[in-house]
C-alpha positions as MATLAB code, in Angstrom:
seq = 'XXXXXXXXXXXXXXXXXXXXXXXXXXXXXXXXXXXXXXXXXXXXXXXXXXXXXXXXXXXXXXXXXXXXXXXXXXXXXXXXXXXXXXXXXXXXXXXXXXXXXXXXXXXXXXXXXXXXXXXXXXXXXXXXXXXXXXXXXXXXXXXXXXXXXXXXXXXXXXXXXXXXXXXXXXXXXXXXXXXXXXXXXXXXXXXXXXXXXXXXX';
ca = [
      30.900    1.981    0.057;
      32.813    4.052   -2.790;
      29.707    4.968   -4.732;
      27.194    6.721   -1.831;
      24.920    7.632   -5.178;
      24.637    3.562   -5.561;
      23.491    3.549   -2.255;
      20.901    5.766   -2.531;
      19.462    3.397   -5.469;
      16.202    1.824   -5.294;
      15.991   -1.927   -4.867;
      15.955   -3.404   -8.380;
      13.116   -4.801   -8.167;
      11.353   -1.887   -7.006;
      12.745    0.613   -9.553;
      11.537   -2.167  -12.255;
       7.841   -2.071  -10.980;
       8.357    1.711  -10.896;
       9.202    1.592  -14.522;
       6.349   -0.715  -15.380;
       3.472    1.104  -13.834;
       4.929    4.518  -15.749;
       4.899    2.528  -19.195;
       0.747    1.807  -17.846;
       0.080    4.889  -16.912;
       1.721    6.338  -20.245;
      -0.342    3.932  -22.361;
      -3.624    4.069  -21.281;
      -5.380    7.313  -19.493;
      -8.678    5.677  -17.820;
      -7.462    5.269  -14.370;
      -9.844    1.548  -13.851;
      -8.231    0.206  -17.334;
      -4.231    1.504  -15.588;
      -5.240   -0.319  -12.725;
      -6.530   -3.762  -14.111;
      -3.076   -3.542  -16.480;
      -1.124   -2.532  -13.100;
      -2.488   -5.716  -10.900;
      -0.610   -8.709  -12.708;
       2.628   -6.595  -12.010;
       1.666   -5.718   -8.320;
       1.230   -9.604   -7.831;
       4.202  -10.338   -9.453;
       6.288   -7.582   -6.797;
       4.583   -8.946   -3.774;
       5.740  -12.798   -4.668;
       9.632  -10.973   -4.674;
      11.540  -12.674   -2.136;
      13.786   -9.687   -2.003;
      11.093   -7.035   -1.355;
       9.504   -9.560    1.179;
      12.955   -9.867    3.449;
      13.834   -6.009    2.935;
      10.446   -5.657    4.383;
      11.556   -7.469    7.889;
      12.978   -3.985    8.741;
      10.130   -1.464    7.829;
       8.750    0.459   10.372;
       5.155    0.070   11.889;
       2.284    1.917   10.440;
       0.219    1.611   13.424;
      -1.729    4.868   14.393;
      -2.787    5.925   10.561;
       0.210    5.804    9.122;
       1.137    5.103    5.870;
       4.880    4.823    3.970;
       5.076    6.878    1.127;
       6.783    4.728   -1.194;
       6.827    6.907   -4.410;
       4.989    9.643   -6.038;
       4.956    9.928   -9.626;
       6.087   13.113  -10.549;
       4.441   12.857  -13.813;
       0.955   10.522  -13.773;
       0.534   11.402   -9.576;
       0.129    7.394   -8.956;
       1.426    6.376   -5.461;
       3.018    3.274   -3.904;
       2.670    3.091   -0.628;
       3.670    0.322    2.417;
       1.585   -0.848    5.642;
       3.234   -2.458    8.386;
       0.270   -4.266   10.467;
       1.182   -5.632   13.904;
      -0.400   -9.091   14.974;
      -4.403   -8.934   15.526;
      -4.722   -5.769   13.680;
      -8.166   -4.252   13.883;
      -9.078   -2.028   11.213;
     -11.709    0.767   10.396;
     -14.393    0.617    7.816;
     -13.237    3.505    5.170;
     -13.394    4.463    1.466;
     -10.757    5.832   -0.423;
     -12.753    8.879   -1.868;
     -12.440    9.299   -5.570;
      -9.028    7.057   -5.444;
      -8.404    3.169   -7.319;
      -6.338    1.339   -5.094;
      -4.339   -2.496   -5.821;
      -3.977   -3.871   -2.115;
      -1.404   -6.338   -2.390;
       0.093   -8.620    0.745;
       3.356   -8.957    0.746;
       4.128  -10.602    3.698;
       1.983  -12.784    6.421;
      -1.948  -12.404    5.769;
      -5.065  -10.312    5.829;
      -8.358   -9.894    5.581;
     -10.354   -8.122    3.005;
     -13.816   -7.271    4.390;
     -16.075   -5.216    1.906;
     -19.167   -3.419    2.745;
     -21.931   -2.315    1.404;
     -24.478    0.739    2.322;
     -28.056    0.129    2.817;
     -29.769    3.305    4.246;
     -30.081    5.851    1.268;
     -27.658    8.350    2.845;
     -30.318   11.431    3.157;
     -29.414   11.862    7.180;
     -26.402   13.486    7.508;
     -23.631   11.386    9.948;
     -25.678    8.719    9.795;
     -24.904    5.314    7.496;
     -25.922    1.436    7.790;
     -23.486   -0.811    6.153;
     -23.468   -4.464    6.789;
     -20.650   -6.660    5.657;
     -21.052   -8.577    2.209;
     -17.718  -10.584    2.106;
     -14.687  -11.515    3.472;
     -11.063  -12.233    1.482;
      -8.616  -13.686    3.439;
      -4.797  -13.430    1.655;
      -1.624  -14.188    2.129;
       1.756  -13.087    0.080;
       0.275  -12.865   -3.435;
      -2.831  -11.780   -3.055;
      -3.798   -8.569   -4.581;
      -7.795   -6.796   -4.172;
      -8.955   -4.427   -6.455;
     -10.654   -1.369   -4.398;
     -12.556    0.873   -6.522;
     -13.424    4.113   -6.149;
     -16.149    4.903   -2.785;
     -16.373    1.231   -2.051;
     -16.689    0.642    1.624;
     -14.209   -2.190    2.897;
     -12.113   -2.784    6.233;
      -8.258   -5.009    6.234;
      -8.269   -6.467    8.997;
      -4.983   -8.123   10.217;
      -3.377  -11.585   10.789;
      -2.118  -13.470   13.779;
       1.487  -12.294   12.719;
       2.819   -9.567   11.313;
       1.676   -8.312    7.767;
       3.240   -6.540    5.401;
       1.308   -4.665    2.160;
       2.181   -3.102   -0.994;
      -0.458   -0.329   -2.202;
      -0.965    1.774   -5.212;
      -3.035    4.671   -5.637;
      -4.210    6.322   -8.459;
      -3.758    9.732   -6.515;
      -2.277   10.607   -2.872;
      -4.529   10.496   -0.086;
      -3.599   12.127    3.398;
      -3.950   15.445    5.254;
      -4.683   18.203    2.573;
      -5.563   15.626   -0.054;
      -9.111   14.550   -0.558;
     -11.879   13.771    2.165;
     -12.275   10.013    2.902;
     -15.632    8.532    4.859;
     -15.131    6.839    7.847;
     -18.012    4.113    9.046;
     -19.150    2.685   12.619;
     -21.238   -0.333   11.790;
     -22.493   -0.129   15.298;
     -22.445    3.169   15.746;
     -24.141    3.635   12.381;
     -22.509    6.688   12.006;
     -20.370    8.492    9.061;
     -17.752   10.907    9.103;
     -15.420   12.479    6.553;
     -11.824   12.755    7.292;
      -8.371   12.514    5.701;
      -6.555    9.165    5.187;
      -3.373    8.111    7.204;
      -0.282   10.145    7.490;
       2.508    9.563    5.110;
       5.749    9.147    6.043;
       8.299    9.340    3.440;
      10.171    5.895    3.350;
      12.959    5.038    0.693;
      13.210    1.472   -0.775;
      16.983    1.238   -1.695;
      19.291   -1.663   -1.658;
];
């Protein structure tokens, strides 16, 4: 390598989506409008070849985890990566005050979305009971809005997503609600850990 600054590039095709959801963000300022513009070029990424077979080498985000991506250092959106392993089981959550995109990149998932049926006076306690279920492979993108109770549950394989936040969530961030559908219990605790992860060529 002569260059070690071109090594240090983003994948093209990353950088380019990068690019795109700045030109969104500087356009419009209601976050739900940013992210309906954003999810046509999120489907488009997750169709990449090129970001699917860097993919084959990410890490596992297995015990909350999540790969920080990027962080806009102007508009505070964030791209993050999850790395399921095979038979993934996973909690029912909100993302607090947060839009998300939840696009599969590689292998497939399973949307579930919740909803709440007790009227939330006792605290700890919730009832949610399941209202649908999205299965998706590469392509597929879900809209999460803000305080909507879901679960992604994972494939047979391995599955790769792409996510984007309209705001970091994580230790010190804001407070996200946990649920036990059997348990009916709630809790409120920070998202998954992020672990800074560089997409370069």
């Amino acid at each position: 390598m002569s260059n070690p600054n071109l090594a240090a590039q983003r994948l093209p095709v990353f950088d380019k989506f990068i690019g795109e959801l700045r030109a969104v963000w500087a356009a419009e300022t209601d976050d739900q409008r940013r992210m309906e513009k954003a999810k046509p070029l999120l489907e488009r990424l997750v169709m990449d070849d090129t970001l699917k077979a860097h993919s084959a080498s990410w890490p596992s985000t297995e015990g909350r985890k999540n790969l920080l991506l990027y962080v806009d250092p102007d508009y505070a959106f964030v791209v993050n990566g999850v790395v399921r392993m095979p038979g993934r089981t996973g909690s029912v959550h909100d993302h607090a005050d947060a839009w998300v995109l939840y696009g599969v990149l590689d292998g497939s998932e399973s949307l579930e979305r919740y909803e709440r049926i007790d009227d939330g006076s006792r605290p700890g306690y919730a009832e949610v009971k399941l209202s649908s279920v999205t299965t998706g492979t590469q392509g597929k993108v879900d809209l999460v809005p803000p305080k909507a109770i879901h679960a992604e549950q994972g494939g047979p394989g391995r599955s790769v997503a792409i996510i984007v936040r309209t705001q970091k969530l994580g230790e010190g961030t804001v407070l996200q609600r946990r649920y036990d559908p059997k348990a009916k219990t709630v809790v409120e605790q920070y998202g998954p850990t992020q672990i800074p992860y560089e997409v370069v060529a």
